[in-house]
């Protein structure tokens, strides 16, 4: 597979599939810029190398054009991070985009409108990919967060152009490979959050690799059987029938395991961390992980947002930009975004 450093980018139109799916607040302002901050260094590197950088990404799950999910909202922050102007095109394909790209100079950065405004993106339409291809000479995928999606910009386009994996994407794989292949042991995994069925499957997969897997209440309830090295929540903060956070006994048992760990991998909050009343378990576990230096990886929108809010996120060794992609990779699935790069044109 190619790396960006193998490519001669000067004077070339480089299509960068970036991770830009940030949370917006009710006023349409960026609520958490983590993914943009992670995406900016690759864009900067290409621009400094003299590329004409055509940045593309998605925001949310629009059905057709939806101004509330326009990537235009990201331009000011991207400009701040890059220290240069970023032009914006209000459609990611078509005559306007082609003209704007043809007028770019070396080092310029342009952001295309939300790819998902066209259904061809999520439908993995090869014709839509050909429209995108007209905007570029080279392709870089730096969006690990969509690596599990067989979408046109992830799966079709890299097969049409000389393509490479971006540095942020490569870094994600390096970290995840380390914990999958040769973690410092004891290796403790922590699984919580919503989408409990997939989390339950994932907890079982992780139990084959980790020494101990700590599982929150709702994920526990979705597990048909519990492997012997899975320590499931034994008490919870009850609201009616539901347990919306781990209870004090579980918190103490989880912390005891974490204190022994040299590697911790954590996906999903242990309670409904978006509400203050159910944050205690996640907060106590986060603090235990950070008590001493150890290799710690977190990923998934809810837990990274929560720890960001608590001012703890940047203290972890690695914060993945991926949620579903990270889980799929760690569970051993072959990700479409990686397969496509392996079949890159000339690749
Ligand atoms: C994510 O937020 O996990 C990624 O950006 C993928 O978004 P999606 O689940 O809407 O495909």
JSON list of N, CA and C in Angstrom, two decimals, residues 37-95:
[
{"chain": "A", "resi": 37, "resn": "UNK", "atom": "N", "xyz": [-9.35, 18.71, 14.12]},
{"chain": "A", "resi": 37, "resn": "UNK", "atom": "CA", "xyz": [-7.95, 18.86, 14.58]},
{"chain": "A", "resi": 37, "resn": "UNK", "atom": "C", "xyz": [-7.10, 17.67, 14.14]},
{"chain": "A", "resi": 38, "resn": "UNK", "atom": "N", "xyz": [-7.69, 16.49, 14.15]},
{"chain": "A", "resi": 38, "resn": "UNK", "atom": "CA", "xyz": [-6.95, 15.30, 13.73]},
{"chain": "A", "resi": 38, "resn": "UNK", "atom": "C", "xyz": [-6.72, 15.29, 12.21]},
{"chain": "A", "resi": 39, "resn": "UNK", "atom": "N", "xyz": [-7.63, 15.92, 11.49]},
{"chain": "A", "resi": 39, "resn": "UNK", "atom": "CA", "xyz": [-7.54, 15.91, 10.02]},
{"chain": "A", "resi": 39, "resn": "UNK", "atom": "C", "xyz": [-6.60, 16.98, 9.47]},
{"chain": "A", "resi": 40, "resn": "UNK", "atom": "N", "xyz": [-6.44, 18.06, 10.22]},
{"chain": "A", "resi": 40, "resn": "UNK", "atom": "CA", "xyz": [-5.70, 19.21, 9.69]},
{"chain": "A", "resi": 40, "resn": "UNK", "atom": "C", "xyz": [-4.23, 18.92, 9.34]},
{"chain": "A", "resi": 41, "resn": "UNK", "atom": "N", "xyz": [-3.47, 18.16, 10.15]},
{"chain": "A", "resi": 41, "resn": "UNK", "atom": "CA", "xyz": [-2.05, 18.01, 9.82]},
{"chain": "A", "resi": 41, "resn": "UNK", "atom": "C", "xyz": [-1.79, 17.40, 8.43]},
{"chain": "A", "resi": 42, "resn": "UNK", "atom": "N", "xyz": [-2.61, 16.44, 8.02]},
{"chain": "A", "resi": 42, "resn": "UNK", "atom": "CA", "xyz": [-2.42, 15.82, 6.69]},
{"chain": "A", "resi": 42, "resn": "UNK", "atom": "C", "xyz": [-2.67, 16.85, 5.59]},
{"chain": "A", "resi": 43, "resn": "UNK", "atom": "N", "xyz": [-3.72, 17.64, 5.77]},
{"chain": "A", "resi": 43, "resn": "UNK", "atom": "CA", "xyz": [-4.05, 18.66, 4.77]},
{"chain": "A", "resi": 43, "resn": "UNK", "atom": "C", "xyz": [-2.90, 19.67, 4.68]},
{"chain": "A", "resi": 44, "resn": "UNK", "atom": "N", "xyz": [-2.40, 20.05, 5.86]},
{"chain": "A", "resi": 44, "resn": "UNK", "atom": "CA", "xyz": [-1.29, 21.02, 5.89]},
{"chain": "A", "resi": 44, "resn": "UNK", "atom": "C", "xyz": [-0.05, 20.45, 5.20]},
{"chain": "A", "resi": 45, "resn": "UNK", "atom": "N", "xyz": [0.25, 19.20, 5.51]},
{"chain": "A", "resi": 45, "resn": "UNK", "atom": "CA", "xyz": [1.44, 18.56, 4.92]},
{"chain": "A", "resi": 45, "resn": "UNK", "atom": "C", "xyz": [1.35, 18.56, 3.38]},
{"chain": "A", "resi": 46, "resn": "UNK", "atom": "N", "xyz": [0.18, 18.24, 2.87]},
{"chain": "A", "resi": 46, "resn": "UNK", "atom": "CA", "xyz": [0.01, 18.21, 1.41]},
{"chain": "A", "resi": 46, "resn": "UNK", "atom": "C", "xyz": [0.12, 19.60, 0.82]},
{"chain": "A", "resi": 47, "resn": "UNK", "atom": "N", "xyz": [-0.49, 20.55, 1.50]},
{"chain": "A", "resi": 47, "resn": "UNK", "atom": "CA", "xyz": [-0.44, 21.93, 1.01]},
{"chain": "A", "resi": 47, "resn": "UNK", "atom": "C", "xyz": [1.01, 22.43, 1.01]},
{"chain": "A", "resi": 48, "resn": "UNK", "atom": "N", "xyz": [1.72, 22.15, 2.09]},
{"chain": "A", "resi": 48, "resn": "UNK", "atom": "CA", "xyz": [3.13, 22.59, 2.17]},
{"chain": "A", "resi": 48, "resn": "UNK", "atom": "C", "xyz": [3.99, 21.89, 1.11]},
{"chain": "A", "resi": 49, "resn": "UNK", "atom": "N", "xyz": [3.54, 20.71, 0.71]},
{"chain": "A", "resi": 49, "resn": "UNK", "atom": "CA", "xyz": [4.27, 19.98, -0.34]},
{"chain": "A", "resi": 49, "resn": "UNK", "atom": "C", "xyz": [3.90, 20.47, -1.74]},
{"chain": "A", "resi": 50, "resn": "UNK", "atom": "N", "xyz": [3.07, 21.49, -1.83]},
{"chain": "A", "resi": 50, "resn": "UNK", "atom": "CA", "xyz": [2.75, 22.08, -3.13]},
{"chain": "A", "resi": 50, "resn": "UNK", "atom": "C", "xyz": [1.56, 21.44, -3.84]},
{"chain": "A", "resi": 51, "resn": "UNK", "atom": "N", "xyz": [0.81, 20.60, -3.10]},
{"chain": "A", "resi": 51, "resn": "UNK", "atom": "CA", "xyz": [-0.37, 20.00, -3.72]},
{"chain": "A", "resi": 51, "resn": "UNK", "atom": "C", "xyz": [-1.51, 21.01, -3.80]},
{"chain": "A", "resi": 52, "resn": "UNK", "atom": "N", "xyz": [-2.44, 20.76, -4.69]},
{"chain": "A", "resi": 52, "resn": "UNK", "atom": "CA", "xyz": [-3.71, 21.51, -4.72]},
{"chain": "A", "resi": 52, "resn": "UNK", "atom": "C", "xyz": [-4.69, 20.60, -3.99]},
{"chain": "A", "resi": 53, "resn": "UNK", "atom": "N", "xyz": [-4.98, 20.95, -2.76]},
{"chain": "A", "resi": 53, "resn": "UNK", "atom": "CA", "xyz": [-5.63, 19.99, -1.88]},
{"chain": "A", "resi": 53, "resn": "UNK", "atom": "C", "xyz": [-7.16, 20.14, -1.93]},
{"chain": "A", "resi": 54, "resn": "UNK", "atom": "N", "xyz": [-7.80, 19.10, -2.39]},
{"chain": "A", "resi": 54, "resn": "UNK", "atom": "CA", "xyz": [-9.26, 19.08, -2.50]},
{"chain": "A", "resi": 54, "resn": "UNK", "atom": "C", "xyz": [-9.77, 18.19, -1.36]},
{"chain": "A", "resi": 55, "resn": "UNK", "atom": "N", "xyz": [-10.33, 18.84, -0.34]},
{"chain": "A", "resi": 55, "resn": "UNK", "atom": "CA", "xyz": [-10.73, 18.11, 0.87]},
{"chain": "A", "resi": 55, "resn": "UNK", "atom": "C", "xyz": [-12.21, 17.73, 0.77]},
{"chain": "A", "resi": 56, "resn": "UNK", "atom": "N", "xyz": [-12.50, 16.47, 1.09]},
{"chain": "A", "resi": 56, "resn": "UNK", "atom": "CA", "xyz": [-13.89, 16.02, 1.06]},
{"chain": "A", "resi": 56, "resn": "UNK", "atom": "C", "xyz": [-14.21, 15.24, 2.32]},
{"chain": "A", "resi": 57, "resn": "UNK", "atom": "N", "xyz": [-15.46, 15.32, 2.72]},
{"chain": "A", "resi": 57, "resn": "UNK", "atom": "CA", "xyz": [-15.87, 14.57, 3.91]},
{"chain": "A", "resi": 57, "resn": "UNK", "atom": "C", "xyz": [-17.39, 14.52, 4.00]},
{"chain": "A", "resi": 58, "resn": "UNK", "atom": "N", "xyz": [-17.87, 13.92, 5.07]},
{"chain": "A", "resi": 58, "resn": "UNK", "atom": "CA", "xyz": [-19.31, 13.90, 5.27]},
{"chain": "A", "resi": 58, "resn": "UNK", "atom": "C", "xyz": [-19.63, 14.49, 6.64]},
{"chain": "A", "resi": 59, "resn": "UNK", "atom": "N", "xyz": [-20.87, 14.91, 6.80]},
{"chain": "A", "resi": 59, "resn": "UNK", "atom": "CA", "xyz": [-21.34, 15.40, 8.08]},
{"chain": "A", "resi": 59, "resn": "UNK", "atom": "C", "xyz": [-22.75, 14.85, 8.27]},
{"chain": "A", "resi": 60, "resn": "UNK", "atom": "N", "xyz": [-22.93, 14.07, 9.32]},
{"chain": "A", "resi": 60, "resn": "UNK", "atom": "CA", "xyz": [-24.24, 13.52, 9.63]},
{"chain": "A", "resi": 60, "resn": "UNK", "atom": "C", "xyz": [-24.73, 12.51, 8.60]},
{"chain": "A", "resi": 61, "resn": "UNK", "atom": "N", "xyz": [-26.04, 12.31, 8.63]},
{"chain": "A", "resi": 61, "resn": "UNK", "atom": "CA", "xyz": [-26.64, 11.37, 7.69]},
{"chain": "A", "resi": 61, "resn": "UNK", "atom": "C", "xyz": [-27.79, 12.04, 6.93]},
{"chain": "A", "resi": 62, "resn": "UNK", "atom": "N", "xyz": [-27.46, 13.04, 6.10]},
{"chain": "A", "resi": 62, "resn": "UNK", "atom": "CA", "xyz": [-28.52, 13.76, 5.39]},
{"chain": "A", "resi": 62, "resn": "UNK", "atom": "C", "xyz": [-29.20, 12.87, 4.37]},
{"chain": "A", "resi": 63, "resn": "UNK", "atom": "N", "xyz": [-30.46, 13.19, 4.09]},
{"chain": "A", "resi": 63, "resn": "UNK", "atom": "CA", "xyz": [-31.12, 12.53, 2.97]},
{"chain": "A", "resi": 63, "resn": "UNK", "atom": "C", "xyz": [-31.32, 13.63, 1.94]},
{"chain": "A", "resi": 64, "resn": "UNK", "atom": "N", "xyz": [-30.42, 13.73, 1.02]},
{"chain": "A", "resi": 64, "resn": "UNK", "atom": "CA", "xyz": [-30.43, 14.84, 0.08]},
{"chain": "A", "resi": 64, "resn": "UNK", "atom": "C", "xyz": [-29.77, 16.06, 0.70]},
{"chain": "A", "resi": 65, "resn": "UNK", "atom": "N", "xyz": [-29.91, 17.18, 0.03]},
{"chain": "A", "resi": 65, "resn": "UNK", "atom": "CA", "xyz": [-29.26, 18.42, 0.49]},
{"chain": "A", "resi": 65, "resn": "UNK", "atom": "C", "xyz": [-29.92, 18.92, 1.77]},
{"chain": "A", "resi": 66, "resn": "UNK", "atom": "N", "xyz": [-29.11, 19.31, 2.75]},
{"chain": "A", "resi": 66, "resn": "UNK", "atom": "CA", "xyz": [-29.63, 19.77, 4.03]},
{"chain": "A", "resi": 66, "resn": "UNK", "atom": "C", "xyz": [-28.64, 20.81, 4.58]},
{"chain": "A", "resi": 67, "resn": "UNK", "atom": "N", "xyz": [-29.05, 22.08, 4.47]},
{"chain": "A", "resi": 67, "resn": "UNK", "atom": "CA", "xyz": [-28.10, 23.16, 4.82]},
{"chain": "A", "resi": 67, "resn": "UNK", "atom": "C", "xyz": [-27.60, 23.06, 6.25]},
{"chain": "A", "resi": 68, "resn": "UNK", "atom": "N", "xyz": [-28.38, 22.42, 7.14]},
{"chain": "A", "resi": 68, "resn": "UNK", "atom": "CA", "xyz": [-27.93, 22.29, 8.54]},
{"chain": "A", "resi": 68, "resn": "UNK", "atom": "C", "xyz": [-26.71, 21.38, 8.62]},
{"chain": "A", "resi": 69, "resn": "UNK", "atom": "N", "xyz": [-26.50, 20.59, 7.59]},
{"chain": "A", "resi": 69, "resn": "UNK", "atom": "CA", "xyz": [-25.36, 19.67, 7.60]},
{"chain": "A", "resi": 69, "resn": "UNK", "atom": "C", "xyz": [-24.33, 20.08, 6.53]},
{"chain": "A", "resi": 70, "resn": "UNK", "atom": "N", "xyz": [-24.27, 21.38, 6.27]},
{"chain": "A", "resi": 70, "resn": "UNK", "atom": "CA", "xyz": [-23.29, 21.85, 5.29]},
{"chain": "A", "resi": 70, "resn": "UNK", "atom": "C", "xyz": [-21.90, 21.88, 5.93]},
{"chain": "A", "resi": 71, "resn": "UNK", "atom": "N", "xyz": [-20.92, 21.45, 5.18]},
{"chain": "A", "resi": 71, "resn": "UNK", "atom": "CA", "xyz": [-19.54, 21.48, 5.69]},
{"chain": "A", "resi": 71, "resn": "UNK", "atom": "C", "xyz": [-18.99, 22.91, 5.74]},
{"chain": "A", "resi": 72, "resn": "UNK", "atom": "N", "xyz": [-19.75, 23.84, 5.19]},
{"chain": "A", "resi": 72, "resn": "UNK", "atom": "CA", "xyz": [-19.31, 25.25, 5.22]},
{"chain": "A", "resi": 72, "resn": "UNK", "atom": "C", "xyz": [-19.03, 25.71, 6.65]},
{"chain": "A", "resi": 73, "resn": "UNK", "atom": "N", "xyz": [-19.81, 25.16, 7.60]},
{"chain": "A", "resi": 73, "resn": "UNK", "atom": "CA", "xyz": [-19.65, 25.54, 9.01]},
{"chain": "A", "resi": 73, "resn": "UNK", "atom": "C", "xyz": [-18.24, 25.24, 9.52]},
{"chain": "A", "resi": 74, "resn": "UNK", "atom": "N", "xyz": [-17.52, 24.37, 8.83]},
{"chain": "A", "resi": 74, "resn": "UNK", "atom": "CA", "xyz": [-16.20, 23.97, 9.32]},
{"chain": "A", "resi": 74, "resn": "UNK", "atom": "C", "xyz": [-15.07, 24.85, 8.80]},
{"chain": "A", "resi": 75, "resn": "UNK", "atom": "N", "xyz": [-15.40, 25.69, 7.78]},
{"chain": "A", "resi": 75, "resn": "UNK", "atom": "CA", "xyz": [-14.33, 26.44, 7.11]},
{"chain": "A", "resi": 75, "resn": "UNK", "atom": "C", "xyz": [-13.52, 27.33, 8.07]},
{"chain": "A", "resi": 76, "resn": "UNK", "atom": "N", "xyz": [-14.18, 28.16, 8.91]},
{"chain": "A", "resi": 76, "resn": "UNK", "atom": "CA", "xyz": [-13.37, 29.04, 9.77]},
{"chain": "A", "resi": 76, "resn": "UNK", "atom": "C", "xyz": [-12.39, 28.28, 10.68]},
{"chain": "A", "resi": 77, "resn": "UNK", "atom": "N", "xyz": [-12.86, 27.17, 11.25]},
{"chain": "A", "resi": 77, "resn": "UNK", "atom": "CA", "xyz": [-11.98, 26.41, 12.15]},
{"chain": "A", "resi": 77, "resn": "UNK", "atom": "C", "xyz": [-10.82, 25.77, 11.37]},
{"chain": "A", "resi": 78, "resn": "UNK", "atom": "N", "xyz": [-11.14, 25.28, 10.18]},
{"chain": "A", "resi": 78, "resn": "UNK", "atom": "CA", "xyz": [-10.10, 24.68, 9.35]},
{"chain": "A", "resi": 78, "resn": "UNK", "atom": "C", "xyz": [-9.06, 25.74, 8.96]},
{"chain": "A", "resi": 79, "resn": "UNK", "atom": "N", "xyz": [-9.52, 26.92, 8.64]},
{"chain": "A", "resi": 79, "resn": "UNK", "atom": "CA", "xyz": [-8.58, 28.00, 8.28]},
{"chain": "A", "resi": 79, "resn": "UNK", "atom": "C", "xyz": [-7.68, 28.34, 9.45]},
{"chain": "A", "resi": 80, "resn": "UNK", "atom": "N", "xyz": [-8.28, 28.38, 10.66]},
{"chain": "A", "resi": 80, "resn": "UNK", "atom": "CA", "xyz": [-7.48, 28.67, 11.87]},
{"chain": "A", "resi": 80, "resn": "UNK", "atom": "C", "xyz": [-6.41, 27.61, 12.06]},
{"chain": "A", "resi": 81, "resn": "UNK", "atom": "N", "xyz": [-6.82, 26.36, 11.92]},
{"chain": "A", "resi": 81, "resn": "UNK", "atom": "CA", "xyz": [-5.88, 25.26, 12.17]},
{"chain": "A", "resi": 81, "resn": "UNK", "atom": "C", "xyz": [-4.78, 25.20, 11.12]},
{"chain": "A", "resi": 82, "resn": "UNK", "atom": "N", "xyz": [-5.12, 25.55, 9.88]},
{"chain": "A", "resi": 82, "resn": "UNK", "atom": "CA", "xyz": [-4.13, 25.46, 8.80]},
{"chain": "A", "resi": 82, "resn": "UNK", "atom": "C", "xyz": [-3.32, 26.73, 8.68]},
{"chain": "A", "resi": 83, "resn": "UNK", "atom": "N", "xyz": [-3.88, 27.83, 9.19]},
{"chain": "A", "resi": 83, "resn": "UNK", "atom": "CA", "xyz": [-3.19, 29.12, 9.04]},
{"chain": "A", "resi": 83, "resn": "UNK", "atom": "C", "xyz": [-3.23, 29.59, 7.59]},
{"chain": "A", "resi": 84, "resn": "UNK", "atom": "N", "xyz": [-4.25, 29.23, 6.85]},
{"chain": "A", "resi": 84, "resn": "UNK", "atom": "CA", "xyz": [-4.39, 29.70, 5.47]},
{"chain": "A", "resi": 84, "resn": "UNK", "atom": "C", "xyz": [-5.86, 29.71, 5.05]},
{"chain": "A", "resi": 85, "resn": "UNK", "atom": "N", "xyz": [-6.14, 30.39, 3.96]},
{"chain": "A", "resi": 85, "resn": "UNK", "atom": "CA", "xyz": [-7.52, 30.43, 3.46]},
{"chain": "A", "resi": 85, "resn": "UNK", "atom": "C", "xyz": [-7.94, 29.06, 2.96]},
{"chain": "A", "resi": 86, "resn": "UNK", "atom": "N", "xyz": [-9.21, 28.77, 3.16]},
{"chain": "A", "resi": 86, "resn": "UNK", "atom": "CA", "xyz": [-9.79, 27.55, 2.62]},
{"chain": "A", "resi": 86, "resn": "UNK", "atom": "C", "xyz": [-11.00, 27.97, 1.80]},
{"chain": "A", "resi": 87, "resn": "UNK", "atom": "N", "xyz": [-10.97, 27.68, 0.51]},
{"chain": "A", "resi": 87, "resn": "UNK", "atom": "CA", "xyz": [-12.15, 28.03, -0.30]},
{"chain": "A", "resi": 87, "resn": "UNK", "atom": "C", "xyz": [-13.18, 26.91, -0.18]},
{"chain": "A", "resi": 88, "resn": "UNK", "atom": "N", "xyz": [-14.42, 27.25, -0.46]},
{"chain": "A", "resi": 88, "resn": "UNK", "atom": "CA", "xyz": [-15.49, 26.28, -0.26]},
{"chain": "A", "resi": 88, "resn": "UNK", "atom": "C", "xyz": [-16.33, 26.20, -1.54]},
{"chain": "A", "resi": 89, "resn": "UNK", "atom": "N", "xyz": [-16.66, 24.98, -1.95]},
{"chain": "A", "resi": 89, "resn": "UNK", "atom": "CA", "xyz": [-17.53, 24.80, -3.12]},
{"chain": "A", "resi": 89, "resn": "UNK", "atom": "C", "xyz": [-18.83, 24.16, -2.65]},
{"chain": "A", "resi": 90, "resn": "UNK", "atom": "N", "xyz": [-19.95, 24.73, -3.09]},
{"chain": "A", "resi": 90, "resn": "UNK", "atom": "CA", "xyz": [-21.24, 24.30, -2.53]},
{"chain": "A", "resi": 90, "resn": "UNK", "atom": "C", "xyz": [-21.78, 23.01, -3.15]},
{"chain": "A", "resi": 91, "resn": "UNK", "atom": "N", "xyz": [-20.98, 22.35, -3.92]},
{"chain": "A", "resi": 91, "resn": "UNK", "atom": "CA", "xyz": [-21.35, 21.00, -4.37]},
{"chain": "A", "resi": 91, "resn": "UNK", "atom": "C", "xyz": [-20.05, 20.23, -4.54]},
{"chain": "A", "resi": 92, "resn": "UNK", "atom": "N", "xyz": [-20.09, 18.95, -4.24]},
{"chain": "A", "resi": 92, "resn": "UNK", "atom": "CA", "xyz": [-18.83, 18.19, -4.29]},
{"chain": "A", "resi": 92, "resn": "UNK", "atom": "C", "xyz": [-18.54, 17.63, -5.67]},
{"chain": "A", "resi": 93, "resn": "UNK", "atom": "N", "xyz": [-19.50, 17.69, -6.58]},
{"chain": "A", "resi": 93, "resn": "UNK", "atom": "CA", "xyz": [-19.27, 17.25, -7.96]},
{"chain": "A", "resi": 93, "resn": "UNK", "atom": "C", "xyz": [-19.92, 18.25, -8.90]},
{"chain": "A", "resi": 94, "resn": "UNK", "atom": "N", "xyz": [-19.60, 18.13, -10.18]},
{"chain": "A", "resi": 94, "resn": "UNK", "atom": "CA", "xyz": [-20.28, 18.95, -11.18]},
{"chain": "A", "resi": 94, "resn": "UNK", "atom": "C", "xyz": [-19.43, 20.11, -11.66]},
{"chain": "A", "resi": 95, "resn": "UNK", "atom": "N", "xyz": [-20.04, 20.93, -12.53]},
{"chain": "A", "resi": 95, "resn": "UNK", "atom": "CA", "xyz": [-19.31, 21.99, -13.25]},
{"chain": "A", "resi": 95, "resn": "UNK", "atom": "C", "xyz": [-18.67, 23.00, -12.30]}
]
